[in-house]
CSV table of C-alpha atoms and ligand atoms in Angstrom, one decimal:
chain,number,residue,atom,x,y,z
A,421,MET,CA,25.2,-45.6,-25.7
A,422,ASP,CA,24.0,-44.6,-29.1
A,423,GLU,CA,22.6,-41.1,-28.4
A,424,VAL,CA,25.1,-39.0,-26.6
A,425,ILE,CA,23.2,-35.7,-26.6
A,426,VAL,CA,19.4,-35.6,-26.5
A,427,VAL,CA,17.7,-32.2,-26.4
A,428,GLU,CA,13.9,-32.4,-25.9
A,429,LYS,CA,11.9,-29.2,-26.5
A,430,VAL,CA,14.1,-26.9,-24.6
A,431,SER,CA,13.1,-23.3,-24.1
A,432,LYS,CA,14.8,-20.3,-22.6
A,433,VAL,CA,13.4,-16.9,-21.7
A,434,TYR,CA,15.8,-14.2,-20.4
A,435,ALA,CA,14.5,-11.5,-18.2
A,436,SER,CA,15.7,-8.1,-19.4
A,437,GLU,CA,15.0,-4.5,-18.7
A,438,ARG,CA,12.9,-4.3,-21.9
A,439,GLY,CA,10.9,-7.3,-20.8
A,440,PRO,CA,11.3,-11.1,-21.4
A,441,VAL,CA,13.5,-12.2,-24.3
A,442,HIS,CA,12.3,-15.4,-25.7
A,443,ALA,CA,15.6,-16.9,-27.0
A,444,ILE,CA,14.8,-20.5,-27.7
A,445,ASP,CA,11.4,-22.1,-28.1
A,446,ARG,CA,11.0,-25.9,-27.8
A,447,PHE,CA,14.1,-26.8,-29.8
A,448,SER,CA,15.0,-30.5,-30.1
A,449,MET,CA,18.1,-32.3,-31.3
A,450,LYS,CA,19.8,-35.7,-31.1
A,451,VAL,CA,23.5,-36.3,-31.4
A,452,LYS,CA,24.7,-39.9,-31.8
A,453,GLU,CA,28.0,-41.2,-30.6
A,454,GLY,CA,30.8,-40.0,-32.8
A,455,ASP,CA,28.6,-37.6,-34.7
A,456,PHE,CA,29.8,-34.2,-35.7
A,457,VAL,CA,26.7,-32.1,-35.6
A,458,ALA,CA,26.6,-28.4,-36.5
A,459,ILE,CA,23.9,-26.0,-35.4
A,460,VAL,CA,23.4,-23.0,-37.6
A,461,GLY,CA,20.9,-20.1,-37.7
A,462,PRO,CA,20.8,-16.3,-38.0
A,463,SER,CA,22.5,-14.2,-35.4
A,464,GLY,CA,20.5,-13.9,-32.1
A,465,CYS,CA,18.5,-17.1,-32.8
A,466,GLY,CA,19.7,-18.7,-29.6
A,467,LYS,CA,22.7,-20.9,-30.6
A,468,THR,CA,24.9,-19.7,-27.8
A,469,THR,CA,22.0,-20.0,-25.4
A,470,LEU,CA,21.5,-23.7,-26.5
A,471,LEU,CA,25.2,-24.5,-25.9
A,472,TRP,CA,25.3,-22.8,-22.6
A,473,GLY,CA,22.3,-24.8,-21.6
A,474,LEU,CA,24.1,-28.0,-22.5
A,475,THR,CA,27.1,-27.0,-20.3
A,476,GLY,CA,24.8,-27.1,-17.3
A,477,LEU,CA,26.0,-23.7,-16.3
A,478,HIS,CA,22.9,-21.7,-17.5
A,479,PRO,CA,19.9,-24.0,-17.3
A,480,PHE,CA,17.0,-24.0,-19.7
A,481,ASN,CA,13.7,-23.0,-18.3
A,482,GLY,CA,11.6,-25.5,-20.3
A,483,GLY,CA,12.2,-28.9,-21.7
A,484,LYS,CA,15.0,-31.3,-20.9
A,485,ALA,CA,18.5,-32.1,-22.1
A,486,TYR,CA,20.4,-35.3,-21.5
A,487,ILE,CA,24.1,-36.1,-22.0
A,488,LEU,CA,25.1,-39.7,-21.9
A,489,GLY,CA,21.7,-40.6,-20.6
A,490,GLU,CA,21.8,-38.2,-17.6
A,491,GLU,CA,19.7,-35.1,-17.3
A,492,VAL,CA,21.9,-32.0,-17.6
A,493,ASP,CA,21.7,-30.0,-14.4
A,494,LYS,CA,25.4,-29.2,-13.7
A,495,PRO,CA,28.7,-29.1,-15.5
A,496,ARG,CA,30.1,-32.5,-16.3
A,497,LYS,CA,33.6,-33.8,-16.4
A,498,ASP,CA,33.0,-35.7,-19.6
A,499,VAL,CA,32.1,-32.6,-21.5
A,500,GLY,CA,34.7,-30.2,-22.9
A,501,ILE,CA,33.7,-26.6,-23.9
A,502,ILE,CA,35.4,-24.3,-26.4
A,503,PHE,CA,34.1,-20.8,-27.0
A,504,GLN,CA,34.9,-18.0,-29.4
A,505,GLN,CA,37.5,-16.5,-27.1
A,506,ALA,CA,40.3,-18.8,-26.0
A,507,ASN,CA,40.1,-17.3,-22.5
A,508,LEU,CA,43.6,-18.3,-21.4
A,509,LEU,CA,44.9,-17.1,-18.1
A,510,PRO,CA,47.5,-14.4,-19.0
A,511,TRP,CA,49.7,-15.1,-16.0
A,512,ARG,CA,50.0,-18.9,-16.7
A,513,ASN,CA,52.2,-20.3,-19.4
A,514,ILE,CA,50.7,-22.6,-22.1
A,515,LEU,CA,51.3,-25.9,-20.2
A,516,GLN,CA,49.9,-24.4,-17.0
A,517,ASN,CA,46.8,-23.2,-18.9
A,518,VAL,CA,46.3,-26.6,-20.4
A,519,LEU,CA,46.6,-28.3,-17.1
A,520,PHE,CA,44.3,-25.8,-15.3
A,521,PRO,CA,41.1,-28.0,-15.5
A,522,ILE,CA,43.0,-31.0,-14.2
A,523,GLU,CA,44.2,-28.9,-11.2
A,524,ILE,CA,40.7,-27.6,-10.6
A,525,MET,CA,39.4,-31.2,-10.6
A,526,LYS,CA,42.2,-32.1,-8.1
A,527,GLU,CA,43.4,-34.9,-10.3
A,528,ASN,CA,47.0,-36.1,-10.4
A,529,ILE,CA,48.8,-34.0,-13.0
A,530,ALA,CA,51.4,-36.6,-13.6
A,531,ASP,CA,48.7,-38.9,-14.9
A,532,TYR,CA,47.9,-36.4,-17.7
A,533,GLU,CA,51.3,-35.2,-18.7
A,534,GLU,CA,51.9,-37.7,-21.5
A,535,ARG,CA,48.5,-37.1,-22.9
A,536,VAL,CA,48.8,-33.3,-22.8
A,537,LYS,CA,52.2,-33.6,-24.5
A,538,ASP,CA,50.7,-35.6,-27.4
A,539,LEU,CA,47.8,-33.2,-27.7
A,540,LEU,CA,50.1,-30.2,-27.9
A,541,ASP,CA,52.1,-32.0,-30.5
A,542,SER,CA,48.9,-32.8,-32.5
A,543,VAL,CA,48.1,-29.1,-32.8
A,544,GLU,CA,51.8,-28.2,-33.5
A,545,LEU,CA,52.4,-26.4,-30.2
A,546,THR,CA,55.4,-28.5,-29.1
A,547,GLY,CA,58.1,-26.1,-27.9
A,548,PHE,CA,55.6,-23.4,-26.8
A,549,GLU,CA,54.9,-25.0,-23.4
A,550,ASN,CA,56.7,-22.2,-21.5
A,551,HIS,CA,55.4,-19.4,-23.6
A,552,TYR,CA,52.7,-17.0,-22.3
A,553,PRO,CA,49.4,-16.4,-24.1
A,554,ARG,CA,50.3,-12.9,-25.2
A,555,GLU,CA,53.2,-14.4,-27.2
A,556,LEU,CA,50.9,-16.5,-29.3
A,557,SER,CA,48.7,-15.6,-32.3
A,558,GLY,CA,44.9,-15.9,-32.1
A,559,GLY,CA,45.0,-19.2,-33.9
A,560,MET,CA,47.6,-20.6,-31.6
A,561,GLN,CA,45.7,-19.5,-28.5
A,562,GLN,CA,42.6,-21.2,-29.8
A,563,ARG,CA,44.6,-24.4,-30.4
A,564,VAL,CA,45.7,-24.1,-26.7
A,565,SER,CA,42.0,-23.9,-25.7
A,566,ILE,CA,41.3,-27.0,-27.8
A,567,VAL,CA,44.1,-28.9,-26.0
A,568,ARG,CA,42.8,-27.6,-22.6
A,569,ALA,CA,39.3,-28.9,-23.4
A,570,LEU,CA,40.7,-32.3,-24.5
A,571,SER,CA,43.2,-32.6,-21.7
A,572,TYR,CA,40.9,-34.6,-19.4
A,573,ASP,CA,39.6,-36.7,-22.3
A,574,PRO,CA,35.9,-35.7,-22.3
A,575,LYS,CA,33.6,-37.8,-24.5
A,576,VAL,CA,31.7,-34.8,-25.7
A,577,LEU,CA,32.9,-31.4,-27.1
A,578,LEU,CA,30.6,-28.4,-27.2
A,579,MET,CA,32.0,-25.7,-29.4
A,580,ASP,CA,30.5,-22.2,-29.9
A,581,GLU,CA,31.9,-20.3,-33.0
A,582,PRO,CA,35.4,-21.4,-31.8
A,583,PHE,CA,37.1,-19.9,-34.9
A,584,GLY,CA,34.8,-16.9,-35.4
A,585,ALA,CA,37.4,-14.4,-34.2
A,586,LEU,CA,40.2,-15.7,-36.5
A,587,ASP,CA,41.1,-14.5,-40.0
A,588,ALA,CA,39.6,-16.6,-42.9
A,589,TYR,CA,42.8,-18.4,-43.7
A,590,THR,CA,43.6,-19.4,-40.1
A,591,ARG,CA,39.9,-20.4,-39.7
A,592,ASP,CA,40.1,-22.8,-42.6
A,593,GLU,CA,43.3,-24.3,-41.2
A,594,MET,CA,41.7,-24.7,-37.8
A,595,ASP,CA,38.6,-26.4,-39.4
A,596,THR,CA,40.9,-29.0,-41.1
A,597,LEU,CA,42.9,-29.5,-37.8
A,598,LEU,CA,39.6,-30.0,-35.9
A,599,LEU,CA,38.5,-32.7,-38.4
A,600,GLY,CA,41.9,-34.4,-37.8
A,601,ILE,CA,41.4,-34.4,-34.0
A,602,TRP,CA,37.8,-35.6,-34.4
A,603,LYS,CA,38.9,-38.5,-36.5
A,604,LYS,CA,41.7,-39.4,-34.2
A,605,THR,CA,39.9,-39.0,-30.9
A,606,LYS,CA,36.4,-40.1,-32.0
A,607,LYS,CA,34.7,-37.4,-29.9
A,608,THR,CA,31.0,-36.5,-30.2
A,609,ILE,CA,30.8,-32.9,-31.2
A,610,ALA,CA,28.1,-30.3,-31.2
A,611,PHE,CA,29.4,-27.2,-33.0
A,612,VAL,CA,27.6,-23.9,-33.3
A,613,THR,CA,28.4,-21.6,-36.2
A,614,HIS,CA,26.7,-18.9,-38.2
A,615,ARG,CA,28.9,-19.9,-41.2
A,616,ILE,CA,27.0,-22.4,-43.3
A,617,GLU,CA,30.2,-23.1,-45.3
A,618,GLU,CA,32.0,-24.2,-42.2
A,619,ALA,CA,29.1,-26.3,-40.9
A,620,VAL,CA,28.9,-28.2,-44.2
A,621,TYR,CA,32.6,-28.8,-44.4
A,622,LEU,CA,32.8,-30.1,-40.8
A,623,ALA,CA,29.5,-31.8,-39.9
A,624,ASN,CA,27.7,-34.9,-40.9
A,625,LYS,CA,24.5,-33.4,-39.8
A,626,VAL,CA,23.3,-29.8,-39.7
A,627,TYR,CA,20.5,-28.5,-37.5
A,628,VAL,CA,19.0,-25.2,-38.7
A,629,MET,CA,17.4,-22.9,-36.2
A,630,THR,CA,14.8,-20.3,-37.1
A,631,PRO,CA,15.4,-16.7,-36.2
A,632,ARG,CA,14.6,-15.9,-32.6
A,633,PRO,CA,13.0,-17.5,-30.8
A,634,GLY,CA,15.1,-20.4,-32.1
A,635,THR,CA,13.0,-23.4,-33.0
A,636,ASN,CA,13.6,-26.4,-35.3
A,637,SER,CA,13.6,-25.3,-38.9
A,638,ALA,CA,15.3,-28.3,-40.7
A,639,VAL,CA,17.9,-31.0,-40.4
A,640,PHE,CA,20.3,-31.8,-43.2
A,641,ASP,CA,22.4,-34.9,-43.5
A,642,ILE,CA,25.6,-33.9,-45.2
A,643,ASP,CA,26.3,-36.5,-47.9
A,644,LEU,CA,29.9,-35.7,-48.6
A,645,PRO,CA,32.8,-38.1,-48.5
A,646,ARG,CA,34.8,-38.7,-45.3
A,647,PRO,CA,37.6,-37.8,-44.7
A,648,ARG,CA,36.9,-34.7,-46.6
A,649,PRO,CA,39.0,-34.8,-49.8
A,650,GLU,CA,41.2,-31.8,-50.4
A,651,GLY,CA,39.4,-29.2,-52.5
A,652,ILE,CA,36.0,-30.4,-51.5
A,653,THR,CA,35.0,-26.8,-50.8
A,654,MET,CA,35.4,-26.0,-54.5
A,655,GLU,CA,33.1,-28.8,-55.6
A,656,GLN,CA,29.7,-28.3,-57.1
A,657,LYS,CA,28.1,-30.7,-54.6
A,658,TYR,CA,29.4,-28.8,-51.6
A,659,PHE,CA,28.2,-25.5,-53.1
A,660,GLU,CA,24.7,-27.0,-53.7
A,661,ILE,CA,24.4,-28.2,-50.1
A,662,VAL,CA,25.6,-24.8,-48.7
A,663,ALA,CA,23.1,-23.0,-51.0
A,664,GLU,CA,20.2,-25.2,-50.0
A,665,ILE,CA,20.8,-24.5,-46.3
A,666,LYS,CA,21.2,-20.7,-46.9
A,667,LYS,CA,18.0,-20.7,-48.9
A,668,ARG,CA,16.2,-22.4,-46.0
A,669,ILE,CA,17.4,-19.7,-43.6
A,670,VAL,CA,16.4,-16.9,-45.9
A,671,LYS,CA,13.0,-18.5,-46.2
A,672,ASP,CA,12.6,-18.7,-42.4
A,673,VAL,CA,13.4,-15.0,-42.1
A,674,GLU,CA,11.0,-14.1,-44.9
A,675,LYS,CA,8.3,-16.2,-43.3
A,676,GLN,CA,8.7,-14.4,-39.9
A,677,LYS,CA,8.6,-11.0,-41.7
A,678,GLU,CA,5.4,-11.9,-43.5
A,679,GLU,CA,3.9,-12.9,-40.2
A,680,GLY,CA,5.1,-9.7,-38.6
A,681,VAL,CA,7.0,-11.5,-35.9
A,682,TYR,CA,10.6,-11.0,-37.1
A,683,GLN,CA,12.8,-9.4,-34.6
A,684,SER,CA,15.6,-7.6,-36.4
A,685,GLN,CA,19.0,-9.2,-35.7
A,686,ALA,CA,21.4,-8.4,-38.5
A,687,TYR,CA,22.3,-11.7,-40.1
A,688,SER,CA,25.9,-10.5,-40.6
A,689,THR,CA,26.7,-9.8,-37.0
A,690,VAL,CA,28.1,-12.5,-34.8
A,691,THR,CA,27.0,-12.7,-31.2
B,500,ADP,N1,21.8,-12.7,-20.6
B,500,ADP,C1,20.9,-12.3,-21.5
B,500,ADP,N2,19.9,-11.4,-21.2
B,500,ADP,C2,18.9,-11.0,-22.1
B,500,ADP,N3,18.9,-11.4,-23.3
B,500,ADP,C3,19.9,-12.3,-23.7
B,500,ADP,C4,20.9,-12.7,-22.9
B,500,ADP,N4,21.7,-13.5,-23.5
B,500,ADP,C5,21.3,-13.6,-24.8
B,500,ADP,N5,20.1,-12.8,-24.9
B,500,ADP,C6,19.3,-12.7,-26.1
B,500,ADP,O1,18.8,-13.9,-26.5
B,500,ADP,C7,18.9,-14.1,-27.9
B,500,ADP,C8,19.7,-15.3,-28.3
B,500,ADP,O2,21.1,-15.0,-28.0
B,500,ADP,P1,22.2,-16.0,-28.3
B,500,ADP,O3,22.0,-17.3,-27.8
B,500,ADP,O4,23.5,-15.3,-27.9
B,500,ADP,O5,22.1,-16.0,-29.9
B,500,ADP,P2,23.2,-16.5,-31.1
B,500,ADP,O6,24.3,-17.2,-30.3
B,500,ADP,O7,22.4,-17.4,-31.9
B,500,ADP,O8,23.6,-15.3,-31.8
B,500,ADP,C9,19.4,-12.8,-28.5
B,500,ADP,O9,18.3,-12.0,-28.8
B,500,ADP,C10,20.1,-12.1,-27.3
B,500,ADP,O10,20.1,-10.7,-27.4
B,501,MG,MG1,26.3,-16.9,-30.3
């Protein structure tokens, strides 16, 4: 199957005390097998809403989304989800946390032990199996959540600002680690971030959403070498692509302001 994620004009309106909130408006996207696609846009434009919709947990109320050819209407075993908070269970040790989805799915844990051991090793967590989440740094906790999402070998990974809560140095390390995992495991990834620099470093394709309600603004194919050479984020070409995407977002905001439809959502805040 060539197209792993197909999003066709999805919309989402939340009911709120202040009336309906139009979060996404007819947004479309295609993610091919093995793609690393990033979705960027100003805070509040509907990125998290889009990803939640794809998980099948919070359905869209317009349009359709397909994963591996099937319409998304419930959570799927072949989709792994990673959010900004690691959400580890504090009373379970690291190994028990990682095996949690397998327990829930009532699969035979013994069948997964070898795989989980390798995954923990690939994120440098060997030796921490018996530790508890509180004993781990934020970066380590998020590495556990990556292993947890990969434990049952999903074909697709949905990631929502997974490193947004980490300090800048750890975040860069995690980005590089993620690229290593992507190369090794050949997953198809849809990655939401408000950081254009991160999107350009990671993805081969970047979808830009307009400010709320999130619609399609532009799609950029990222023409940078793979694997990303060391120091690529200091290169002129990288800066130029980042600047081009940032300009696009500023333009979208200006356009909405001119039309008097811009709904203030500070660009600097992460939601
Ligand atoms: N459960 C909800 N009820 C009402 N409004 C919501 C809810 N969740 C999100 N929103 C609103 O929908 C818009 C999009 O939110 P979100 O998808 O979280 O944006 P992003 O992740 O791009 O920052 C925002 O204006 C947000 O306030
Ligand atoms: Mg969000």
